[in-house]
Short mmCIF file of C-alpha atoms and ligand atoms in Angstrom, two decimals:
data_model
loop_
_atom_site.label_atom_id
_atom_site.label_comp_id
_atom_site.label_asym_id
_atom_site.label_seq_id
_atom_site.Cartn_x
_atom_site.Cartn_y
_atom_site.Cartn_z
CA UNK A 1292 7.51 -5.52 35.20
CA UNK A 1293 7.56 -8.78 34.28
CA UNK A 1294 4.92 -10.87 32.56
CA UNK A 1295 2.79 -13.10 34.74
CA UNK A 1296 3.55 -16.22 33.19
CA UNK A 1297 6.97 -15.32 33.53
CA UNK A 1298 6.66 -14.38 36.89
CA UNK A 1299 4.83 -17.49 37.76
CA UNK A 1300 7.58 -19.85 36.28
CA UNK A 1301 10.74 -18.93 36.42
CA UNK A 1302 11.54 -17.65 40.32
CA UNK A 1303 11.16 -19.33 43.69
CA UNK A 1304 11.58 -18.71 47.31
CA UNK A 1305 14.39 -20.94 49.37
CA UNK A 1306 13.09 -22.66 52.23
CA UNK A 1307 14.90 -24.14 54.93
CA UNK A 1308 15.16 -27.23 54.20
CA UNK A 1309 16.59 -26.45 50.51
CA UNK A 1310 13.38 -27.21 49.04
CA UNK A 1311 12.36 -24.04 46.17
CA UNK A 1312 8.91 -23.03 46.61
CA UNK A 1313 7.08 -21.35 43.55
CA UNK A 1314 6.64 -17.08 43.72
CA UNK A 1315 3.72 -18.46 41.45
CA UNK A 1316 2.34 -19.26 44.89
CA UNK A 1317 1.63 -15.97 45.74
CA UNK A 1318 -1.21 -15.27 42.89
CA UNK A 1319 -3.07 -18.66 43.82
CA UNK A 1320 -6.58 -17.27 43.17
CA UNK A 1321 -5.56 -14.92 40.43
CA UNK A 1322 -6.24 -15.95 36.56
CA UNK A 1323 -3.13 -17.43 34.64
CA UNK A 1324 -2.58 -18.77 31.47
CA UNK A 1325 -4.42 -22.54 30.78
CA UNK A 1326 -1.96 -25.36 32.25
CA UNK A 1327 -0.93 -27.94 29.55
CA UNK A 1328 1.48 -30.05 31.24
CA UNK A 1329 -0.54 -33.90 31.15
CA UNK A 1330 -0.65 -35.85 34.39
CA UNK A 1331 2.09 -38.50 33.27
CA UNK A 1332 1.72 -41.24 30.15
CA UNK A 1333 -0.31 -43.24 32.91
CA UNK A 1334 -2.69 -41.32 34.44
CA UNK A 1335 -3.51 -39.90 30.70
CA UNK A 1336 -4.17 -43.41 29.17
CA UNK A 1337 -6.42 -44.07 32.03
CA UNK A 1338 -9.02 -41.24 31.67
CA UNK A 1339 -11.48 -40.00 34.26
CA UNK A 1340 -13.89 -42.12 36.25
CA UNK A 1341 -11.57 -45.43 35.95
CA UNK A 1342 -9.96 -45.19 39.67
CA UNK A 1343 -12.49 -45.66 42.72
CA UNK A 1344 -12.44 -43.45 45.36
CA UNK A 1345 -10.59 -44.96 48.35
CA UNK A 1346 -11.84 -43.99 51.76
CA UNK A 1347 -8.76 -43.68 54.26
CA UNK A 1348 -8.31 -46.25 56.18
CA UNK A 1349 -9.09 -46.24 60.07
CA UNK A 1350 -6.11 -46.29 62.61
CA UNK A 1351 -6.64 -48.53 66.06
CA UNK A 1352 -5.55 -47.92 68.83
CA UNK A 1353 -2.45 -49.90 70.15
CA UNK A 1354 -4.25 -50.00 73.58
CA UNK A 1355 -7.09 -48.33 75.63
CA UNK A 1356 -6.58 -47.31 79.17
CA UNK A 1357 -9.87 -46.09 81.61
CA UNK A 1358 -9.83 -42.72 79.76
CA UNK A 1359 -7.05 -42.95 77.18
CA UNK A 1360 -6.86 -44.47 73.52
CA UNK A 1361 -3.32 -44.90 72.95
CA UNK A 1362 -1.77 -44.56 69.08
CA UNK A 1363 1.32 -45.09 67.23
CA UNK A 1364 2.05 -44.01 64.12
CA UNK A 1365 5.09 -43.85 61.61
CA UNK A 1366 6.17 -40.85 59.43
CA UNK A 1367 7.65 -42.40 56.50
CA UNK A 1368 8.42 -42.18 52.82
CA UNK A 1369 6.43 -44.33 50.67
CA UNK A 1370 5.63 -45.19 47.16
CA UNK A 1371 2.36 -45.11 46.38
CA UNK A 1372 -0.41 -45.14 43.48
CA UNK A 1373 -1.97 -42.04 42.88
CA UNK A 1374 -2.17 -41.92 39.16
CA UNK A 1375 -3.44 -45.43 37.76
CA UNK A 1376 -0.25 -47.77 37.22
CA UNK A 1377 2.46 -45.82 38.18
CA UNK A 1378 3.90 -45.20 41.84
CA UNK A 1379 4.33 -41.59 43.25
CA UNK A 1380 6.99 -41.01 46.13
CA UNK A 1381 5.51 -39.51 48.98
CA UNK A 1382 5.72 -38.37 52.40
CA UNK A 1383 3.11 -40.42 54.72
CA UNK A 1384 1.59 -40.94 58.51
CA UNK A 1385 1.61 -44.22 58.28
CA UNK A 1386 2.39 -45.32 54.38
CA UNK A 1387 -1.17 -43.89 52.87
CA UNK A 1388 -2.22 -40.87 50.87
CA UNK A 1389 -4.50 -39.46 52.85
CA UNK A 1390 -3.32 -41.09 56.20
CA UNK A 1391 -5.58 -43.20 58.08
CA UNK A 1392 -8.18 -41.48 59.87
CA UNK A 1393 -8.46 -41.26 63.66
CA UNK A 1394 -11.85 -41.58 65.51
CA UNK A 1395 -11.63 -39.93 68.83
CA UNK A 1396 -14.82 -39.52 70.91
CA UNK A 1397 -15.45 -36.22 72.98
CA UNK A 1398 -14.57 -36.26 76.45
CA UNK A 1399 -11.91 -39.06 75.82
CA UNK A 1400 -8.43 -38.47 75.57
CA UNK A 1401 -5.93 -39.82 72.79
CA UNK A 1402 -2.26 -39.94 73.11
CA UNK A 1403 -0.53 -40.85 69.97
CA UNK A 1404 3.44 -41.19 69.38
CA UNK A 1405 4.95 -40.43 66.05
CA UNK A 1406 8.25 -41.79 65.12
CA UNK A 1407 9.40 -39.78 62.48
CA UNK A 1408 11.12 -42.48 59.78
CA UNK A 1409 11.85 -39.68 57.49
CA UNK A 1410 15.46 -38.73 56.61
CA UNK A 1411 14.77 -34.97 57.73
CA UNK A 1412 12.79 -33.53 60.96
CA UNK A 1413 8.92 -33.18 60.71
CA UNK A 1414 6.14 -32.80 63.27
CA UNK A 1415 2.09 -32.87 63.57
CA UNK A 1416 -0.21 -30.27 64.11
CA UNK A 1417 -3.73 -31.18 64.99
CA UNK A 1418 -5.92 -28.59 63.21
CA UNK A 1419 -8.22 -27.12 64.70
CA UNK A 1420 -7.58 -28.74 67.89
CA UNK A 1421 -8.02 -27.57 71.34
CA UNK A 1422 -4.69 -28.60 72.88
CA UNK A 1423 -1.99 -28.03 74.97
CA UNK A 1424 0.69 -26.32 73.74
CA UNK A 1425 3.38 -28.77 74.02
CA UNK A 1426 1.18 -31.15 71.88
CA UNK A 1427 0.19 -28.74 69.30
CA UNK A 1428 2.57 -28.69 66.80
CA UNK A 1429 4.10 -25.47 66.73
CA UNK A 1430 6.62 -24.80 63.94
CA UNK A 1431 9.33 -25.05 66.01
CA UNK A 1432 8.76 -28.33 68.16
CA UNK A 1433 10.02 -30.65 65.67
CA UNK A 1434 10.75 -34.58 65.63
CA UNK A 1435 14.11 -35.26 64.32
CA UNK A 1436 15.00 -37.97 62.21
CA UNK A 1437 14.55 -41.37 64.29
CA UNK A 1438 12.95 -39.72 66.77
CA UNK A 1439 9.43 -39.98 68.68
CA UNK A 1440 7.24 -37.29 69.93
CA UNK A 1441 4.16 -38.08 71.87
CA UNK A 1442 0.94 -35.68 71.66
CA UNK A 1443 -1.84 -35.64 73.68
CA UNK A 1444 -5.39 -34.42 72.69
CA UNK A 1445 -7.85 -33.98 75.55
CA UNK A 1446 -11.13 -33.99 72.96
CA UNK A 1447 -12.71 -31.61 75.02
CA UNK A 1448 -14.54 -29.70 72.47
CA UNK A 1449 -17.52 -30.86 70.28
CA UNK A 1450 -17.33 -33.08 67.95
CA UNK A 1451 -16.32 -32.59 64.66
CA UNK A 1452 -14.06 -32.79 61.56
CA UNK A 1453 -11.02 -31.51 62.33
CA UNK A 1454 -7.52 -32.97 60.37
CA UNK A 1455 -3.58 -33.22 61.52
CA UNK A 1456 -0.58 -32.40 59.24
CA UNK A 1457 2.77 -31.71 59.30
CA UNK A 1458 3.85 -27.75 60.87
CA UNK A 1459 7.60 -27.88 60.72
CA UNK A 1460 8.56 -24.39 59.74
CA UNK A 1461 9.70 -23.20 56.26
CA UNK A 1462 8.77 -27.41 55.40
CA UNK A 1463 5.26 -27.35 56.26
CA UNK A 1464 3.70 -26.51 52.41
CA UNK A 1465 6.62 -29.39 50.83
CA UNK A 1466 5.40 -32.25 53.31
CA UNK A 1467 1.75 -31.30 53.27
CA UNK A 1468 2.09 -31.26 49.58
CA UNK A 1469 4.26 -34.49 49.23
CA UNK A 1470 1.42 -36.12 51.62
CA UNK A 1471 1.21 -35.62 55.21
CA UNK A 1472 -2.26 -34.88 55.54
CA UNK A 1473 -5.20 -36.96 57.36
CA UNK A 1474 -8.50 -36.66 58.98
CA UNK A 1475 -9.10 -36.64 62.76
CA UNK A 1476 -12.72 -37.03 63.70
CA UNK A 1477 -14.08 -36.34 67.03
CA UNK A 1478 -17.52 -37.87 67.79
CA UNK A 1479 -19.85 -35.54 70.23
CA UNK A 1480 -21.28 -36.63 73.28
CA UNK A 1481 -24.52 -35.50 71.75
CA UNK A 1482 -24.28 -37.16 68.33
CA UNK A 1483 -26.27 -40.43 68.63
CA UNK A 1484 -29.53 -38.12 68.86
CA UNK A 1485 -29.64 -36.67 65.76
CA UNK A 1486 -29.51 -39.73 63.83
CA UNK A 1487 -26.83 -38.77 61.60
CA UNK A 1488 -25.80 -41.29 58.63
CA UNK A 1489 -22.88 -43.40 60.06
CA UNK A 1490 -19.65 -46.16 59.66
CA UNK A 1491 -19.78 -46.77 56.36
CA UNK A 1492 -22.45 -43.37 54.93
CA UNK A 1493 -20.08 -41.13 57.11
CA UNK A 1494 -17.45 -40.41 54.65
CA UNK A 1495 -14.38 -38.00 54.59
CA UNK A 1496 -13.14 -36.77 51.46
CA UNK A 1497 -10.19 -34.50 51.50
CA UNK A 1498 -9.80 -32.75 47.74
CA UNK A 1499 -6.22 -31.09 46.37
CA UNK A 1500 -4.37 -30.35 43.46
CA UNK A 1501 -1.11 -31.96 43.03
CA UNK A 1502 0.94 -31.78 39.70
CA UNK A 1503 3.21 -34.90 38.39
CA UNK A 1504 6.13 -35.06 35.95
CA UNK A 1505 6.21 -37.10 32.83
CA UNK A 1506 7.60 -39.97 35.62
CA UNK A 1507 4.63 -39.59 37.96
CA UNK A 1508 6.80 -37.89 40.24
CA UNK A 1509 5.09 -35.06 42.58
CA UNK A 1510 5.89 -31.43 41.42
CA UNK A 1511 5.85 -29.25 44.04
CA UNK A 1512 5.81 -26.52 41.59
CA UNK A 1513 3.92 -23.41 40.02
CA UNK A 1514 0.38 -23.74 41.03
CA UNK A 1515 -1.21 -23.07 37.67
CA UNK A 1516 0.34 -27.04 36.50
CA UNK A 1517 -0.94 -28.38 39.75
CA UNK A 1518 -3.72 -29.44 37.43
CA UNK A 1519 -4.14 -32.81 38.42
CA UNK A 1520 -7.19 -32.73 41.58
CA UNK A 1521 -7.04 -36.17 43.47
CA UNK A 1522 -9.90 -36.96 45.79
CA UNK A 1523 -8.53 -39.26 48.80
CA UNK A 1524 -5.42 -39.61 47.01
CA UNK A 1525 -6.64 -40.41 43.13
CA UNK A 1526 -7.17 -38.39 40.62
CA UNK A 1527 -11.10 -38.12 39.10
CA UNK A 1528 -12.30 -40.99 41.09
CA UNK A 1529 -16.00 -42.59 40.83
CA UNK A 1530 -17.84 -43.56 44.67
CA UNK A 1531 -20.56 -46.22 44.31
CA UNK A 1532 -22.91 -45.23 46.44
CA UNK A 1533 -26.55 -46.69 47.84
CA UNK A 1534 -29.82 -44.59 47.30
CA UNK A 1535 -29.38 -43.23 50.93
CA UNK A 1536 -28.20 -40.35 52.89
CA UNK A 1537 -24.70 -39.77 53.46
CA UNK A 1538 -22.73 -37.53 55.52
CA UNK A 1539 -19.81 -36.37 53.74
CA UNK A 1540 -17.15 -34.27 55.37
CA UNK A 1541 -15.22 -32.12 52.79
CA UNK A 1542 -11.93 -31.35 53.57
CA UNK A 1543 -9.83 -28.57 50.94
CA UNK A 1544 -6.32 -30.06 51.71
CA UNK A 1545 -4.55 -28.25 48.86
CA UNK A 1546 -1.70 -26.30 50.26
CA UNK A 1547 -2.75 -22.75 47.93
CA UNK A 1548 -5.92 -23.50 46.21
CA UNK A 1549 -9.40 -22.70 46.92
CA UNK A 1550 -12.14 -25.07 45.63
CA UNK A 1551 -15.63 -23.97 44.75
CA UNK A 1552 -17.65 -27.41 45.07
CA UNK A 1553 -21.11 -28.37 43.85
CA UNK A 1554 -23.31 -31.18 43.69
CA UNK A 1555 -25.32 -30.29 41.26
CA UNK A 1556 -29.29 -31.19 41.61
CA UNK A 1557 -28.20 -33.64 44.42
CA UNK A 1558 -30.32 -32.50 48.00
CA UNK A 1559 -27.64 -31.15 50.29
CA UNK A 1560 -27.95 -30.31 53.77
CA UNK A 1561 -25.46 -28.45 55.65
CA UNK A 1562 -24.93 -29.78 59.08
CA UNK A 1563 -21.14 -28.49 59.88
CA UNK A 1564 -18.32 -26.61 59.55
CA UNK A 1565 -14.80 -26.63 61.24
CA UNK A 1566 -15.53 -27.10 64.58
CA UNK A 1567 -18.87 -28.49 64.43
CA UNK A 1568 -22.70 -29.30 64.18
CA UNK A 1569 -24.46 -26.30 63.38
CA UNK A 1570 -27.34 -25.23 65.57
CA UNK A 1571 -29.63 -26.15 62.51
CA UNK A 1572 -29.36 -27.78 59.00
CA UNK A 1573 -29.32 -25.44 56.46
CA UNK A 1574 -30.46 -26.45 53.09
CA UNK A 1575 -28.12 -25.45 50.52
CA UNK A 1576 -28.73 -27.89 47.54
CA UNK A 1577 -27.52 -26.23 44.31
CA UNK A 1578 -25.38 -24.01 46.31
CA UNK A 1579 -21.32 -23.57 45.75
CA UNK A 1580 -19.01 -24.79 48.64
CA UNK A 1581 -16.28 -22.41 48.25
CA UNK A 1582 -13.46 -23.84 50.74
CA UNK A 1583 -10.01 -21.89 51.44
CA UNK A 1584 -7.82 -24.54 51.77
CA UNK A 1585 -7.84 -26.12 55.41
CA UNK A 1586 -11.64 -25.51 55.64
CA UNK A 1587 -14.05 -28.21 56.19
CA UNK A 1588 -17.59 -28.68 56.09
CA UNK A 1589 -19.88 -31.27 57.36
CA UNK A 1590 -22.56 -32.12 54.97
CA UNK A 1591 -25.63 -34.91 54.28
CA UNK A 1592 -25.91 -35.52 50.71
CA UNK A 1593 -29.59 -37.58 50.18
CA UNK A 1594 -29.04 -40.01 46.79
CA UNK A 1595 -32.42 -41.35 48.00
CA UNK A 1596 -34.93 -42.33 45.29
CA UNK A 1597 -32.24 -42.13 42.76
CA UNK A 1598 -32.34 -45.20 40.53
CA UNK A 1599 -29.81 -47.72 40.41
CA UNK A 1600 -27.22 -46.96 37.44
CA UNK A 1601 -28.15 -43.16 38.07
CA UNK A 1602 -24.69 -40.80 37.98
CA UNK A 1603 -23.88 -37.45 40.13
CA UNK A 1604 -20.80 -35.49 39.53
CA UNK A 1605 -19.23 -33.15 42.55
CA UNK A 1606 -17.62 -30.47 40.60
CA UNK A 1607 -15.11 -27.78 41.16
CA UNK A 1608 -14.97 -24.16 39.63
CA UNK A 1609 -11.27 -23.82 38.97
CA UNK A 1610 -9.32 -20.99 40.01
CA UNK A 1611 -5.82 -21.83 38.65
CA UNK A 1612 -7.04 -22.80 35.23
CA UNK A 1613 -7.17 -18.97 33.98
CA UNK A 1614 -10.96 -19.18 32.69
CA UNK A 1615 -13.06 -20.38 35.81
CA UNK A 1616 -14.03 -23.41 34.16
CA UNK A 1617 -16.08 -26.10 35.85
CA UNK A 1618 -14.54 -29.56 35.87
CA UNK A 1619 -16.19 -32.75 37.90
CA UNK A 1620 -13.88 -34.16 40.06
CA UNK A 1621 -15.57 -37.13 41.62
CA UNK A 1622 -18.57 -38.78 40.20
CA UNK A 1623 -21.01 -40.70 42.43
CA UNK A 1624 -22.36 -43.71 41.31
CA UNK A 1625 -25.60 -45.14 42.82
CA UNK A 1626 -25.39 -48.87 42.60
CA UNK A 1627 -27.84 -50.30 44.94
CA UNK A 1628 -30.85 -49.42 46.82
CA UNK A 1629 -30.95 -49.13 50.76
CA UNK A 1630 -33.30 -48.69 53.36
CA UNK A 1631 -33.34 -45.18 55.12
CA UNK A 1632 -36.01 -43.79 56.91
CA UNK A 1633 -33.74 -41.27 58.95
CA UNK A 1634 -33.71 -37.26 58.57
CA UNK A 1635 -32.04 -34.86 59.75
CA UNK A 1636 -33.67 -33.31 63.12
CA UNK A 1637 -34.29 -29.14 62.41
CA UNK A 1638 -32.58 -28.67 65.85
CA UNK A 1639 -28.92 -29.89 66.05
CA UNK A 1640 -26.14 -28.63 68.42
CA UNK A 1641 -26.69 -25.42 70.01
CA UNK A 1642 -23.63 -23.28 69.52
CA UNK A 1643 -21.84 -22.05 72.45
CA UNK A 1644 -23.14 -18.53 73.78
CA UNK A 1645 -20.83 -15.30 72.55
CA UNK A 1646 -19.66 -13.65 76.22
CA UNK A 1647 -18.52 -10.13 75.92
CA UNK A 1648 -15.04 -9.52 74.35
CA UNK A 1649 -12.74 -7.42 76.52
CA UNK A 1650 -9.88 -7.13 74.01
CA UNK A 1651 -9.88 -5.70 70.44
CA UNK A 1652 -6.98 -6.52 67.95
CA UNK A 1653 -5.75 -5.55 64.59
CA UNK A 1654 -4.20 -8.34 62.23
CA UNK A 1655 -3.01 -7.46 58.97
CA UNK A 1656 -1.67 -10.09 56.58
CA UNK A 1657 0.56 -8.98 53.34
CA UNK A 1658 3.60 -10.00 51.81
CA UNK A 1659 6.57 -7.59 51.13
CA UNK A 1660 7.03 -8.30 47.40
CA UNK A 1661 10.71 -5.64 46.94
CA UNK A 1662 12.68 -8.95 46.70
CA UNK A 1663 12.05 -12.59 47.04
CA UNK A 1664 8.66 -12.48 48.32
CA UNK A 1665 8.70 -12.06 52.07
CA UNK A 1666 5.17 -13.19 53.95
CA UNK A 1667 4.21 -10.29 57.17
CA UNK A 1668 1.90 -10.47 59.59
CA UNK A 1669 1.68 -6.83 60.91
CA UNK A 1670 4.64 -5.86 59.14
CA UNK A 1671 6.83 -8.31 59.97
CA UNK A 1672 7.75 -11.70 59.34
CA UNK A 1673 7.61 -14.84 61.69
CA UNK A 1674 9.95 -15.00 64.18
CA UNK A 1675 9.47 -17.65 66.78
CA UNK A 1676 11.59 -15.60 69.52
CA UNK A 1677 8.87 -13.10 69.71
CA UNK A 1678 5.58 -12.86 71.05
CA UNK A 1679 2.94 -10.89 68.62
CA UNK A 1680 -0.08 -10.95 70.71
CA UNK A 1681 -0.20 -11.59 74.75
CA UNK A 1682 -3.91 -12.85 75.80
CA UNK A 1683 -4.74 -13.50 79.04
CA UNK A 1684 -6.72 -17.05 79.83
CA UNK A 1685 -9.88 -17.47 79.56
CA UNK A 1686 -10.22 -13.79 77.74
CA UNK A 1687 -12.61 -13.17 74.94
CA UNK A 1688 -11.63 -11.02 72.24
CA UNK A 1689 -12.23 -9.88 68.72
CA UNK A 1690 -10.14 -9.62 66.23
CA UNK A 1691 -10.13 -7.43 62.83
CA UNK A 1692 -8.24 -9.59 60.38
CA UNK A 1693 -6.86 -7.50 57.10
CA UNK A 1694 -5.89 -8.85 54.00
CA UNK A 1695 -3.38 -5.73 52.60
CA UNK A 1696 -2.66 -7.14 49.63
CA UNK A 1697 -5.28 -5.26 47.43
CA UNK A 1698 -2.78 -3.77 45.04
CA UNK A 1699 0.79 -5.11 44.78
CA UNK A 1700 2.39 -4.64 41.91
CA UNK A 1701 1.57 -8.46 40.75
CA UNK A 1702 -2.25 -7.10 41.56
CA UNK A 1703 -4.60 -8.63 44.61
CA UNK A 1704 -3.31 -11.54 46.25
CA UNK A 1705 -5.53 -14.00 48.21
CA UNK A 1706 -5.00 -14.73 51.66
CA UNK A 1707 -6.46 -16.83 54.20
CA UNK A 1708 -6.72 -16.97 58.33
CA UNK A 1709 -6.46 -19.60 60.58
CA UNK A 1710 -5.92 -19.60 64.26
CA UNK A 1711 -4.65 -22.30 66.29
CA UNK A 1712 -5.75 -23.30 69.91
CA UNK A 1713 -9.44 -22.01 69.70
CA UNK A 1714 -12.25 -21.72 67.31
CA UNK A 1715 -14.14 -18.74 66.61
CA UNK A 1716 -17.40 -17.25 65.23
CA UNK A 1717 -17.19 -14.95 62.53
CA UNK A 1718 -19.23 -11.27 62.83
CA UNK A 1719 -19.12 -9.82 60.08
CA UNK A 1720 -16.87 -9.10 57.06
CA UNK A 1721 -16.55 -5.52 56.39
CA UNK A 1722 -19.51 -4.68 58.28
CA UNK A 1723 -21.73 -6.80 56.11
CA UNK A 1724 -23.38 -10.24 57.28
CA UNK A 1725 -20.87 -13.33 57.08
CA UNK A 1726 -20.63 -15.74 53.75
CA UNK A 1727 -22.62 -18.78 53.99
CA UNK A 1728 -19.18 -20.79 54.82
CA UNK A 1729 -18.86 -18.01 57.78
CA UNK A 1730 -21.43 -20.71 59.40
CA UNK A 1731 -20.51 -21.87 63.00
CA UNK A 1732 -17.82 -22.64 65.00
CA UNK A 1733 -14.69 -21.94 62.65
CA UNK A 1734 -10.99 -22.02 62.70
CA UNK A 1735 -10.21 -21.10 58.76
CA UNK A 1736 -11.64 -18.41 56.67
CA UNK A 1737 -10.79 -17.27 53.16
CA UNK A 1738 -9.54 -13.21 53.48
CA UNK A 1739 -10.40 -12.04 50.00
CA UNK A 1740 -7.94 -9.46 48.69
CA UNK A 1741 -8.54 -5.82 50.46
CA UNK A 1742 -11.31 -7.12 52.76
CA UNK A 1743 -11.39 -7.82 56.13
CA UNK A 1744 -13.48 -9.70 58.76
CA UNK A 1745 -13.82 -9.43 62.84
CA UNK A 1746 -13.75 -12.57 64.17
CA UNK A 1747 -14.34 -13.62 68.26
CA UNK A 1748 -12.46 -16.20 70.22
CA UNK A 1749 -12.04 -17.56 73.89
CA UNK A 1750 -8.81 -18.59 74.45
CA UNK A 1751 -9.58 -20.67 77.72
CA UNK A 1752 -8.06 -24.05 79.47
CA UNK A 1753 -4.40 -23.70 77.99
CA UNK A 1754 -1.12 -21.44 78.26
CA UNK A 1755 1.67 -21.26 76.28
CA UNK A 1756 2.77 -20.23 72.72
CA UNK A 1757 0.70 -20.91 69.51
CA UNK A 1758 0.40 -19.52 66.17
CA UNK A 1759 -1.86 -18.16 63.62
CA UNK A 1760 -1.42 -17.67 59.92
CA UNK A 1761 -2.40 -17.53 56.74
CA UNK A 1762 -3.37 -21.47 55.37
CA UNK A 1763 -2.23 -20.90 52.20
CA UNK A 1764 0.73 -22.83 53.38
CA UNK A 1765 3.40 -21.77 51.09
CA UNK A 1766 2.39 -18.71 52.43
CA UNK A 1767 3.05 -19.36 55.88
CA UNK A 1768 6.26 -21.18 55.02
CA UNK A 1769 7.57 -17.86 53.92
CA UNK A 1770 6.88 -16.14 56.85
CA UNK A 1771 3.44 -14.82 56.85
CA UNK A 1772 2.55 -16.30 60.21
CA UNK A 1773 2.28 -14.65 63.66
CA UNK A 1774 2.72 -15.91 67.07
CA UNK A 1775 0.40 -15.69 70.36
CA UNK A 1776 1.19 -16.33 73.94
CA UNK A 1777 -1.25 -17.11 76.22
CA UNK A 1778 -0.65 -16.05 80.14
CA UNK A 1779 -2.30 -16.41 83.45
CU1 LIG B 928 -3.62 -26.69 59.92
CU2 LIG B 928 -1.71 -24.10 61.92
O1 LIG B 928 -2.49 -25.39 60.43
CU1 LIG B 929 -4.05 -25.41 62.77
CU1 LIG B 930 -1.72 -16.09 52.25
#
């Protein structure tokens, strides 16, 4: 058998666009030799906490009609300063990495036209969005180079933190890795009631890993070498804060890496998860926030009363570094006092009821590792011409999702599960209570090797074909994706 280092370093999966994806991708989350590659001369010289964390720009609508906000956005290459003092070629939404944030309101439609100025096909998926099938960015619904496509988002779902990213089949991992990811926030019609921090105190934060070569180019290679953590696109930045409460919306925008974040001694209330606010805030001071790739968590972090000049670290417990070491990834610098008399109410937004389920399904994620790794769901790789699950519109179903990769020839392999079209509730994990991160409405969850999880979802409103998949995007790129069709 190949030793792991060899395995991680030398093989590749051929992808549709001619891009090579790393076989090492499969074992993300497994111990691996510590990465040695420096982040490049400029990044190394500058040292940690030398750049400020940017907040992604907000995209303004080009027009507003009665109930619709109309946006235009280009998908285009851009050379950007990610590491200090060096330009990196990226694939972007609107020329920034992270792309521009779209701030929608519950009940107001968004109509957005994307023009693809890349030399290759791309598309856009609103992750966590409850949208019609022809606006979902199905992997086969591509925008050709030079063309445009219009997506319609009704925003008829509870206010929450979504994100948008490329989903073009076989290329999604590479496109997202090179920059095509951004926030899409829906403000709930009820949200004013909770007096949550807003405007400059409501900050989306996307955290992900990356590997750079000595010239600052992004390398989409083996996961253990992705040794730079980017926070809103900059390595180990600092962020000046006022001594008050902040709403921080964290997204793990890695294609593979699982994060385990911790705010140290700062008071932290969890107020929401993927699909919106929780019924009540949960005190998570001092606890870890494990986030699978694509997962979000909505927090109120309290800097009130902290002296000007004090500093706090957001840390991550590394999973590709071999020794599970804890490393700081973002520093908060308290640089001003502030008045903030608000507090998070004891009750937030009630969750929708759980109607009785009428259908049970079993879904199993695994790899075929006999040759080049092939991602499978229920033993088959993704086939756009095949419908794997036919679901009646309006039905409530329970899905039992299993990670079958417990004892492969390369050891256990981590997966995650993401469902399009609707949010679900986690009922239990192998008969035991859900994890803290499973609370509320969810669309993306970790699926550790050999475990299974039961989730319940209602498939309302729309007809047509949607996908579900492992959100370790190298895995879905390699076939770990299924297709469902909602029918009348
Ligand atoms: Cu975040 Cu199928 O996507
Ligand atoms: Cu999605
Ligand atoms: Cu997977």
